[in-house]
PDB file of C-alpha atoms in Angstrom:
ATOM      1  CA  UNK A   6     -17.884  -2.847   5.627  1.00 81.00           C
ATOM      2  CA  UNK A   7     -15.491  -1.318   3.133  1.00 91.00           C
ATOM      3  CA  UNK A   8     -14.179   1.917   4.266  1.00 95.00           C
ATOM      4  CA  UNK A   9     -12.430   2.429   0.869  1.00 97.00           C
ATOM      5  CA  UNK A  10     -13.342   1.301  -2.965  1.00 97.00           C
ATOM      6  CA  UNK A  11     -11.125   1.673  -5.659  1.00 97.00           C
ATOM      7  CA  UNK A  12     -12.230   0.879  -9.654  1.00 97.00           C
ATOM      8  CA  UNK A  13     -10.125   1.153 -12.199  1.00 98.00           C
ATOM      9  CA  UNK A  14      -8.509   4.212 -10.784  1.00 97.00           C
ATOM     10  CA  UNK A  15      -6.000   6.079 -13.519  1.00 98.00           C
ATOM     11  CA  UNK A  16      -4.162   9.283 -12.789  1.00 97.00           C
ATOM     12  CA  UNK A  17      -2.465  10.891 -15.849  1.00 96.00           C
ATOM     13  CA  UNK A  18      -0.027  14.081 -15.682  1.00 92.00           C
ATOM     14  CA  UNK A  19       0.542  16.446 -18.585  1.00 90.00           C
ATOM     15  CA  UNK A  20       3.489  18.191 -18.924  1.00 86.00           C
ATOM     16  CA  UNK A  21       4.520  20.927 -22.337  1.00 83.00           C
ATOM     17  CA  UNK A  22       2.084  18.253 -24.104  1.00 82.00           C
ATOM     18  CA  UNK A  23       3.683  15.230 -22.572  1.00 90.00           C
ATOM     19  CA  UNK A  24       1.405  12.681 -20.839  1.00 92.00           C
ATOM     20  CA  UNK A  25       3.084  10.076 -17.934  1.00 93.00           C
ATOM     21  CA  UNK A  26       0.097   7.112 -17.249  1.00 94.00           C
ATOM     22  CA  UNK A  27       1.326   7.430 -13.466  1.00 95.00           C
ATOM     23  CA  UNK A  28      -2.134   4.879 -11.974  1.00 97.00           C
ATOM     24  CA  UNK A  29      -3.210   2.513 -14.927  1.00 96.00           C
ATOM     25  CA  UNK A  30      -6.342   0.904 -13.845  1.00 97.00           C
ATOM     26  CA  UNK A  31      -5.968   0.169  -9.964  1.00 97.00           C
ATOM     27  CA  UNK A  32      -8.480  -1.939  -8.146  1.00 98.00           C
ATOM     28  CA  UNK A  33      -9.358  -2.823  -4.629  1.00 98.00           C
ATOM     29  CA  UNK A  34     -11.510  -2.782  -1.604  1.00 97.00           C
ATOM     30  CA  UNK A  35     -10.141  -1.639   2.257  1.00 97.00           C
ATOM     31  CA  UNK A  36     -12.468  -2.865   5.036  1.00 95.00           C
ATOM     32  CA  UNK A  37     -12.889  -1.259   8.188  1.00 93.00           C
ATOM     33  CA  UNK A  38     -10.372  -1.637  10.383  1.00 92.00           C
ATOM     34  CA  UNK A  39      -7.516  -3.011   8.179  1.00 94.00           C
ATOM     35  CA  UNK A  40      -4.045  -2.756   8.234  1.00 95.00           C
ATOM     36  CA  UNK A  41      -2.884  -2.581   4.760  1.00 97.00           C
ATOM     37  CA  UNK A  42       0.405  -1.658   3.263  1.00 97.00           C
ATOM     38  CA  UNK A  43       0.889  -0.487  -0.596  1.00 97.00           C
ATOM     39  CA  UNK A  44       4.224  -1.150  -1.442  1.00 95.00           C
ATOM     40  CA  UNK A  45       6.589  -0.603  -4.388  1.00 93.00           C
ATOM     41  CA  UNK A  46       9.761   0.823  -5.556  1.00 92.00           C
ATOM     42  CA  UNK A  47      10.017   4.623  -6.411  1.00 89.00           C
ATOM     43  CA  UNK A  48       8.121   5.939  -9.267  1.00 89.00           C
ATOM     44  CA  UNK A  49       5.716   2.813  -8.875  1.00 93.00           C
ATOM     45  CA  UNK A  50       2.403   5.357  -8.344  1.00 93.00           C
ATOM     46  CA  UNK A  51       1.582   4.208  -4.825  1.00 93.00           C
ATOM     47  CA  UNK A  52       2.100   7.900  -3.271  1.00 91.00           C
ATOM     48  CA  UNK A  53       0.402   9.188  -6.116  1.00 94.00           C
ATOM     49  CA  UNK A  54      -2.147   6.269  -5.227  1.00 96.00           C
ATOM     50  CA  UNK A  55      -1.920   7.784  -1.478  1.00 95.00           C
ATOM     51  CA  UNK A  56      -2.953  11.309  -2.474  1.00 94.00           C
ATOM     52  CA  UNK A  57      -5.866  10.732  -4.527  1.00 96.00           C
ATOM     53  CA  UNK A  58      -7.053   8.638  -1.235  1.00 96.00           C
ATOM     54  CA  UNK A  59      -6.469  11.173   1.056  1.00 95.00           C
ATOM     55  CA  UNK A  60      -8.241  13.332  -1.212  1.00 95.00           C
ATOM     56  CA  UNK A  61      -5.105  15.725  -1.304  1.00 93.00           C
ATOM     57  CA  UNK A  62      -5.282  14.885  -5.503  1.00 94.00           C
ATOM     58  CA  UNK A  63      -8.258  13.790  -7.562  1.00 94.00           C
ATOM     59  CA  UNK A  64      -8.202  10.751  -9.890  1.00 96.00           C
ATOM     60  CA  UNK A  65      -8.183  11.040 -14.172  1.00 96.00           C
ATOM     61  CA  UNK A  66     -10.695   8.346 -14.219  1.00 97.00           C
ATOM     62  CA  UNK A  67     -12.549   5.545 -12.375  1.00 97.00           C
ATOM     63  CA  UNK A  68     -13.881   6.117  -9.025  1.00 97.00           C
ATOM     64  CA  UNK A  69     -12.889   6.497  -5.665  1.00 97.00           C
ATOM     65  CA  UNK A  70     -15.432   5.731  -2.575  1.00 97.00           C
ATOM     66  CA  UNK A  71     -14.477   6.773   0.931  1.00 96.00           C
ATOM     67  CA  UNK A  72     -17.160   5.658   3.259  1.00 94.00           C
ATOM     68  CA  UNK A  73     -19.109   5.434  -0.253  1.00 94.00           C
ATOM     69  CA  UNK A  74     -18.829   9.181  -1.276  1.00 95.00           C
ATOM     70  CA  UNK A  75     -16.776  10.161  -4.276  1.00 94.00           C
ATOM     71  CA  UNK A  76     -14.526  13.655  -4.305  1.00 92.00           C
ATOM     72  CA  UNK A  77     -17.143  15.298  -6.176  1.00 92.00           C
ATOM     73  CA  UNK A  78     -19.881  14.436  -3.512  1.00 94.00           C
ATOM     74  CA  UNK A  79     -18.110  17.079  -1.068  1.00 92.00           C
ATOM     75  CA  UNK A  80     -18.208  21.056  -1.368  1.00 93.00           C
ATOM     76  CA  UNK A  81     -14.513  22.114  -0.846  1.00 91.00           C
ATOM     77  CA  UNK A  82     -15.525  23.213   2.640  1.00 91.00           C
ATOM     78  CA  UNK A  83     -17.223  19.437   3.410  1.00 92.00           C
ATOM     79  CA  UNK A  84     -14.026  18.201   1.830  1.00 92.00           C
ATOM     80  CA  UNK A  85     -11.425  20.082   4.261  1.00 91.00           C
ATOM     81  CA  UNK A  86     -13.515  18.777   7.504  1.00 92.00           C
ATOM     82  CA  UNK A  87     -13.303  15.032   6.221  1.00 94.00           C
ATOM     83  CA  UNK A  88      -9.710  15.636   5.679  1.00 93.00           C
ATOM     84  CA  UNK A  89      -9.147  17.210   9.078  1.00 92.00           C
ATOM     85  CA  UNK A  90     -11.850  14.845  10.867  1.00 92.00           C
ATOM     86  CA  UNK A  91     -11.793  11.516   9.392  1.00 94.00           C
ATOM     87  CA  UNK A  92      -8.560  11.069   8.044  1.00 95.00           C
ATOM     88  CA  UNK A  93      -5.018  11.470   9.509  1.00 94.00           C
ATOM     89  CA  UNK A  94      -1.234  11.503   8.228  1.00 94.00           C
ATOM     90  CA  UNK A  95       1.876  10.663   9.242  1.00 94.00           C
ATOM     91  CA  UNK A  96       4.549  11.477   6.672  1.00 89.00           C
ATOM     92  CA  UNK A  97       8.203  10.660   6.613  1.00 87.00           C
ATOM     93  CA  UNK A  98       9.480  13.796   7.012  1.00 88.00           C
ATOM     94  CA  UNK A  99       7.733  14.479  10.611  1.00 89.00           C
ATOM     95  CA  UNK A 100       6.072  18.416   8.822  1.00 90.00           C
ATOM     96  CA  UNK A 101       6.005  19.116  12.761  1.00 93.00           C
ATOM     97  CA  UNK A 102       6.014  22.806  13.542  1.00 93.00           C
ATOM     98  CA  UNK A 103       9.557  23.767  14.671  1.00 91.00           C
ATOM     99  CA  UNK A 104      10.140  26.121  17.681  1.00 91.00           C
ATOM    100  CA  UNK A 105       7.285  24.979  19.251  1.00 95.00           C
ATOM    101  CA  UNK A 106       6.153  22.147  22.163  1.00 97.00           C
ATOM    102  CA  UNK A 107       4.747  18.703  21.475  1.00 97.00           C
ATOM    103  CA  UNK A 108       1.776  19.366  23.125  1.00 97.00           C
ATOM    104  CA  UNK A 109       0.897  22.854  20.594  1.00 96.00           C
ATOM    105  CA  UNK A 110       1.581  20.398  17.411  1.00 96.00           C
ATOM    106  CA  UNK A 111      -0.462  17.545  18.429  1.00 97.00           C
ATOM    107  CA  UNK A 112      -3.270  20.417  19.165  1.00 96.00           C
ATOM    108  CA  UNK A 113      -2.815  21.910  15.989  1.00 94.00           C
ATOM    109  CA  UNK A 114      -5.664  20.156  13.826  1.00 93.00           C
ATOM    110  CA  UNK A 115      -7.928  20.711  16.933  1.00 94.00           C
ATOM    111  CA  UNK A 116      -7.844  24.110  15.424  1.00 90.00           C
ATOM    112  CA  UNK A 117      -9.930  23.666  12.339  1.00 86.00           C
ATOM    113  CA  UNK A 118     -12.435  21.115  14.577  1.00 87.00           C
ATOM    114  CA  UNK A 119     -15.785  21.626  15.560  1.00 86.00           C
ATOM    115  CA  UNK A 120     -14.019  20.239  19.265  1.00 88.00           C
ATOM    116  CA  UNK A 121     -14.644  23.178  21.820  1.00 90.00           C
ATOM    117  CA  UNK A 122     -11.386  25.262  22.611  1.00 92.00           C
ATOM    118  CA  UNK A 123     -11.671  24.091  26.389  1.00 93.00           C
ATOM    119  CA  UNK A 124     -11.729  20.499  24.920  1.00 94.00           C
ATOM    120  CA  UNK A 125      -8.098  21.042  23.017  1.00 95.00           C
ATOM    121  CA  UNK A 126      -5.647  20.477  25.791  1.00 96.00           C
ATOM    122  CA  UNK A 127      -7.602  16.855  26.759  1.00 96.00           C
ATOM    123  CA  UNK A 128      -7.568  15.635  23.717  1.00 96.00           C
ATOM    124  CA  UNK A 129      -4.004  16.377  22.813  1.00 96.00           C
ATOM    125  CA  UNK A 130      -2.856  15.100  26.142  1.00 97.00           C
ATOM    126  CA  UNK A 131      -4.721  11.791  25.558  1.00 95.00           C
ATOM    127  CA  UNK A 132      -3.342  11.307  21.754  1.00 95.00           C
ATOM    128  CA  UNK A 133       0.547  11.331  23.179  1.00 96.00           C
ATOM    129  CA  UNK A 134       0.099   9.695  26.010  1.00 95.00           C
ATOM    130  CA  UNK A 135      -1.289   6.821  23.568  1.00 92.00           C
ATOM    131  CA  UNK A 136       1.979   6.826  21.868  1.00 94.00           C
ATOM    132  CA  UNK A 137       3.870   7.025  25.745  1.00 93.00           C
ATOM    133  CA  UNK A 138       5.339  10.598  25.118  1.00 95.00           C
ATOM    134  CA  UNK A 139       3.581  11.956  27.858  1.00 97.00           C
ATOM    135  CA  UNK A 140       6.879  13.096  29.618  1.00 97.00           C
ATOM    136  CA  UNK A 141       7.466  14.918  26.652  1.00 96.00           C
ATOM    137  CA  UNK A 142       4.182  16.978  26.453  1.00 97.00           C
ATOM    138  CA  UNK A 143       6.136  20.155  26.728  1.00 97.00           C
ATOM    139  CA  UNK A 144       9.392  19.968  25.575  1.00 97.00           C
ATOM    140  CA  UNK A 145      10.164  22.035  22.338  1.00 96.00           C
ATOM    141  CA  UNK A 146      10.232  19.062  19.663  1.00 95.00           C
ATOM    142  CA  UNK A 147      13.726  20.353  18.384  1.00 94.00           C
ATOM    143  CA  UNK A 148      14.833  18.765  21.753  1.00 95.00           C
ATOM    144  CA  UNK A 149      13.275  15.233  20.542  1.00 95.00           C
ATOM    145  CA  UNK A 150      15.036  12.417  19.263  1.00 94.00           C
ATOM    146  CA  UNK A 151      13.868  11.554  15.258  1.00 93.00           C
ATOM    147  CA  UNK A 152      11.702   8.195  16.817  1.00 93.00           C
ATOM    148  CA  UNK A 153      10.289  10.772  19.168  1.00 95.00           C
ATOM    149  CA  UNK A 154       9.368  13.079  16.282  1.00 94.00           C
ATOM    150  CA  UNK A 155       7.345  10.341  14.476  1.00 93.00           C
ATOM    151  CA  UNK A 156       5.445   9.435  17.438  1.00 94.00           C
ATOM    152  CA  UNK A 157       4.018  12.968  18.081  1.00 96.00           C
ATOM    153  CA  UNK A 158       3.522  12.702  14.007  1.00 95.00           C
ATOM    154  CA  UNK A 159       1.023   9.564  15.207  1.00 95.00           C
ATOM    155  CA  UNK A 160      -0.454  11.391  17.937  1.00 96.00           C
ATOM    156  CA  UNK A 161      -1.273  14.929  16.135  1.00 95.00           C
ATOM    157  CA  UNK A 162      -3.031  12.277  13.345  1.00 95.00           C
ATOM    158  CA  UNK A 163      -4.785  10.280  15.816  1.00 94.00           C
ATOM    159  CA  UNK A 164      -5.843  13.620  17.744  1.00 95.00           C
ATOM    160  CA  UNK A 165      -9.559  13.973  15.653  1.00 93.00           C
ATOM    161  CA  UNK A 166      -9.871  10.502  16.509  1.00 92.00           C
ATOM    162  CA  UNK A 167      -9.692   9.277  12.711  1.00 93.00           C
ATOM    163  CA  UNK A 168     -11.055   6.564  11.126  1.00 92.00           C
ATOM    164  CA  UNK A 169      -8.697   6.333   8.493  1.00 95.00           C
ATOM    165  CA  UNK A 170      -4.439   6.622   9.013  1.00 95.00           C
ATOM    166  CA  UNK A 171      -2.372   6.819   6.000  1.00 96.00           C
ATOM    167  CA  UNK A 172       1.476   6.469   7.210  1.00 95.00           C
ATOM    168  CA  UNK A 173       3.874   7.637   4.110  1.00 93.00           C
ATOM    169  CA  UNK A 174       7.121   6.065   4.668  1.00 92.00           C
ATOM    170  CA  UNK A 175       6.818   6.621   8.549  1.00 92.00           C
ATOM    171  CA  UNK A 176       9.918   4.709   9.215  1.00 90.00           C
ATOM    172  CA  UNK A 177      11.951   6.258   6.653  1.00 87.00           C
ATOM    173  CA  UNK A 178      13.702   8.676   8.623  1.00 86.00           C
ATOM    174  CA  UNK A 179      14.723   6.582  11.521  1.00 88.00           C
ATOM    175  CA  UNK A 180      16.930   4.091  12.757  1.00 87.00           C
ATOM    176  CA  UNK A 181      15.744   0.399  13.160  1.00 87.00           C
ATOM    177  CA  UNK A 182      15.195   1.028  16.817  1.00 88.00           C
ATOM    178  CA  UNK A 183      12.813   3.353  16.581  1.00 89.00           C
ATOM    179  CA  UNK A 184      10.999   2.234  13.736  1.00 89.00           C
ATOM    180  CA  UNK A 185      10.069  -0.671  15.426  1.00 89.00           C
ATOM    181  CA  UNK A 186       8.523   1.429  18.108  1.00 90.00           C
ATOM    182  CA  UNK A 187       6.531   3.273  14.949  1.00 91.00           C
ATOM    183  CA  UNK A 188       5.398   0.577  13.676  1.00 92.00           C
ATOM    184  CA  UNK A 189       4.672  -1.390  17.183  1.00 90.00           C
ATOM    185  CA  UNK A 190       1.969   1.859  17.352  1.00 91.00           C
ATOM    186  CA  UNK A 191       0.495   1.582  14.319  1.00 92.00           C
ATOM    187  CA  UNK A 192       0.434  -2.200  14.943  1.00 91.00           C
ATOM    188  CA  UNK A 193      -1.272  -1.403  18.383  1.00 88.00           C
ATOM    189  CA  UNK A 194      -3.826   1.330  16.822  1.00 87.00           C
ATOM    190  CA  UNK A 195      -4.793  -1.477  14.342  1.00 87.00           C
ATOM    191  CA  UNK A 196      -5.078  -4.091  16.682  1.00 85.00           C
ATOM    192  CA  UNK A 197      -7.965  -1.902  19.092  1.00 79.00           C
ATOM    193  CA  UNK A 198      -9.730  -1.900  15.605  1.00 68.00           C
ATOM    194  CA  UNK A 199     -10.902   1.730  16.147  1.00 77.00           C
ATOM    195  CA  UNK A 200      -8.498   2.597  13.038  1.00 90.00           C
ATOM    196  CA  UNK A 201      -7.900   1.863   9.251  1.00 95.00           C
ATOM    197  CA  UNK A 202      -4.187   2.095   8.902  1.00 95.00           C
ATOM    198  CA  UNK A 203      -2.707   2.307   4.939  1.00 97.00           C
ATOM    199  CA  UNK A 204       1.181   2.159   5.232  1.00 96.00           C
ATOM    200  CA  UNK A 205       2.768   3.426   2.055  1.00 95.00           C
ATOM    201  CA  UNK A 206       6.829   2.175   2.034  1.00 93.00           C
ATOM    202  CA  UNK A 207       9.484   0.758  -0.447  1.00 91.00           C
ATOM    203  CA  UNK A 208      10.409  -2.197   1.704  1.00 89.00           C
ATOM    204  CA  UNK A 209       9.111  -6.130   2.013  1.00 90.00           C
ATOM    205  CA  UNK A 210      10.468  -6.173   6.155  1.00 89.00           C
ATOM    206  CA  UNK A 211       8.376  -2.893   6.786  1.00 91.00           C
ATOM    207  CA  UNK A 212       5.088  -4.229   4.978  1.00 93.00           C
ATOM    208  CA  UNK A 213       4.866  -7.209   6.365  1.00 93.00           C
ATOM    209  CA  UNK A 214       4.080  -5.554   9.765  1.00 93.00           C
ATOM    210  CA  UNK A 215       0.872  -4.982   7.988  1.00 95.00           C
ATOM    211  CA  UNK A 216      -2.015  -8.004   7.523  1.00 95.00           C
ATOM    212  CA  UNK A 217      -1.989  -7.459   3.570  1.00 97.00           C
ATOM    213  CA  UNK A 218       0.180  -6.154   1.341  1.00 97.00           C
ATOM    214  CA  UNK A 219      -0.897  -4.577  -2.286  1.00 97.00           C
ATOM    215  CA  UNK A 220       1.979  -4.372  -4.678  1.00 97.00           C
ATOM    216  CA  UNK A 221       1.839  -1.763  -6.845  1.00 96.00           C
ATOM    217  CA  UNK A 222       4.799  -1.400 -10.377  1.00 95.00           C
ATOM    218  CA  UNK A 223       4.347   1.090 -12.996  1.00 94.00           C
ATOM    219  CA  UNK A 224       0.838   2.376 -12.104  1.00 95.00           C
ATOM    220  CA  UNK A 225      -0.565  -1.178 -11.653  1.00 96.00           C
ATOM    221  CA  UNK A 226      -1.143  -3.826  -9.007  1.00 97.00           C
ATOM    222  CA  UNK A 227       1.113  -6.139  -9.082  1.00 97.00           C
ATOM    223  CA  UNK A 228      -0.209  -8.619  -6.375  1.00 96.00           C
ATOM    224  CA  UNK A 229      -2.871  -8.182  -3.408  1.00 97.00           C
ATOM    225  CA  UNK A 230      -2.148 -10.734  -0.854  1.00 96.00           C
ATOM    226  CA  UNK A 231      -2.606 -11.182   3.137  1.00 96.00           C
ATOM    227  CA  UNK A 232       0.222 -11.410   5.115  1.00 94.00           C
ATOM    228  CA  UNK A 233       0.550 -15.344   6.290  1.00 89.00           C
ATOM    229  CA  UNK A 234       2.917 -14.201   8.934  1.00 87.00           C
ATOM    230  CA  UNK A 235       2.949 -10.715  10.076  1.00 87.00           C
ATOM    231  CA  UNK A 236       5.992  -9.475  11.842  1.00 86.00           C
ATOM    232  CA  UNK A 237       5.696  -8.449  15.007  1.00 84.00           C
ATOM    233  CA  UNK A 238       8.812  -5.404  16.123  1.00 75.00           C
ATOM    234  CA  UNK A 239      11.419  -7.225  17.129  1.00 67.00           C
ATOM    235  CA  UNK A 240      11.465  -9.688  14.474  1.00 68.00           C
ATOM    236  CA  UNK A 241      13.887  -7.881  12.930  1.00 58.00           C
ATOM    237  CA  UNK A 242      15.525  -4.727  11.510  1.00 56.00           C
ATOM    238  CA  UNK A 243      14.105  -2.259   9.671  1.00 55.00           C
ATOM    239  CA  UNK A 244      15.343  -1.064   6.663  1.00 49.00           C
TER     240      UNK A 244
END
């Protein structure tokens, strides 16, 4: 079943008259329960590419299906609660809330959830101890180490119980160490099948941790291949 369907996708920005072709035709299909990176060098399109599948930006032309709905099948307020409920993110930059414990981040999209209040607390303390931060559940998250910053950036995505991950450059940010452990998680979540992982990153070592790798260079895809033989962490550094 494909949780994602991609045709001919283009994205085009305009700028004092000026038009940049970012997405020039993309095509492809993401089953359920995949792990699939897109990979390319900056400026290739492929976190362009990540926002209109987020739904955080909306294609110039083709279509986009999630679950088999296009952009323009949702109301804006339908749109927010399959952001918030179906979908999660993990960026490189951590966006955690600073001055404030692990456990109120990881609660925070709980807020905008149809999840009962009573309900918040559970579910948060479930979502890091899947990541095995559960000794950290109340320490400030200025007291955690950058590895330790990413994993609570897995567990507030993983809180609604999505069925679709999109990690942007999760490793980027870290040392090799602890972007092992990252991507051992995502790994993991992918693995239980409960979760469509998309890894967005610049490097070969990182996307082959994934079971398919789409290449994307100036707006297009280069290649679309499965991984023969996916690294497991600890076959290597990370870049």
């Amino acid at each position: 079943m494909n949780i994602i369907t991609a045709q001919d996708l283009t994205k085009t920005y305009s700028d004092g008259g000026v038009e940049t072709n970012v997405l020039r035709g993309v095509s492809f299909e993401i089953e359920k329960g995949e792990f699939v990176a897109i990979m390319g060098p900056s400026g290739s399109g492929k976190s362009t590419l990540l926002h209109i599948l987020g739904f955080l930006d909306e294609n110039t032309g083709g279509t986009y299906r999630f679950e088999g709905k296009t952009i323009t099948d949702y109301t804006p307020e339908e749109l927010a609660r399959v952001r918030n409920k179906k979908m999660g993110f993990v960026f490189q930059a951590f966006n955690l809330l600073p001055r404030t414990s692990v456990l109120e981040n990881v609660k925070l999209p709980l807020l905008y959830s149809d999840e009962e209040e009573k309900k918040w607390d559970i579910l948060a303390k479930k979502a890091i101890e899947s990541v095995g931060l559960s000794h950290r559940t109340y320490y400030d998250v200025s007291q955690l180490s950058g590895g330790e910053k990413q994993r609570v950036a897995i567990a507030r995505a993983l809180v609604n119980n999505p069925e679709l991950i999109f990690a942007d450059e999760p490793t980027g940010n870290l040392d090799s160490k602890s972007g092992e452990s990252v991507i051992g998680i995502l790994q993991k979540l992918s693995e239980e099948k409960e979760h469509t992982i998309i890894l967005i990153t610049h490097d070969t070592h990182t996307a082959e941790h994934a079971r398919r790798i789409i290449r994307i260079l100036d707006g297009q895809i280069a290649s679309d291949e499965k991984v023969a033989n996916q690294r497991k962490p600890g076959d290597g550094k990370l870049k």
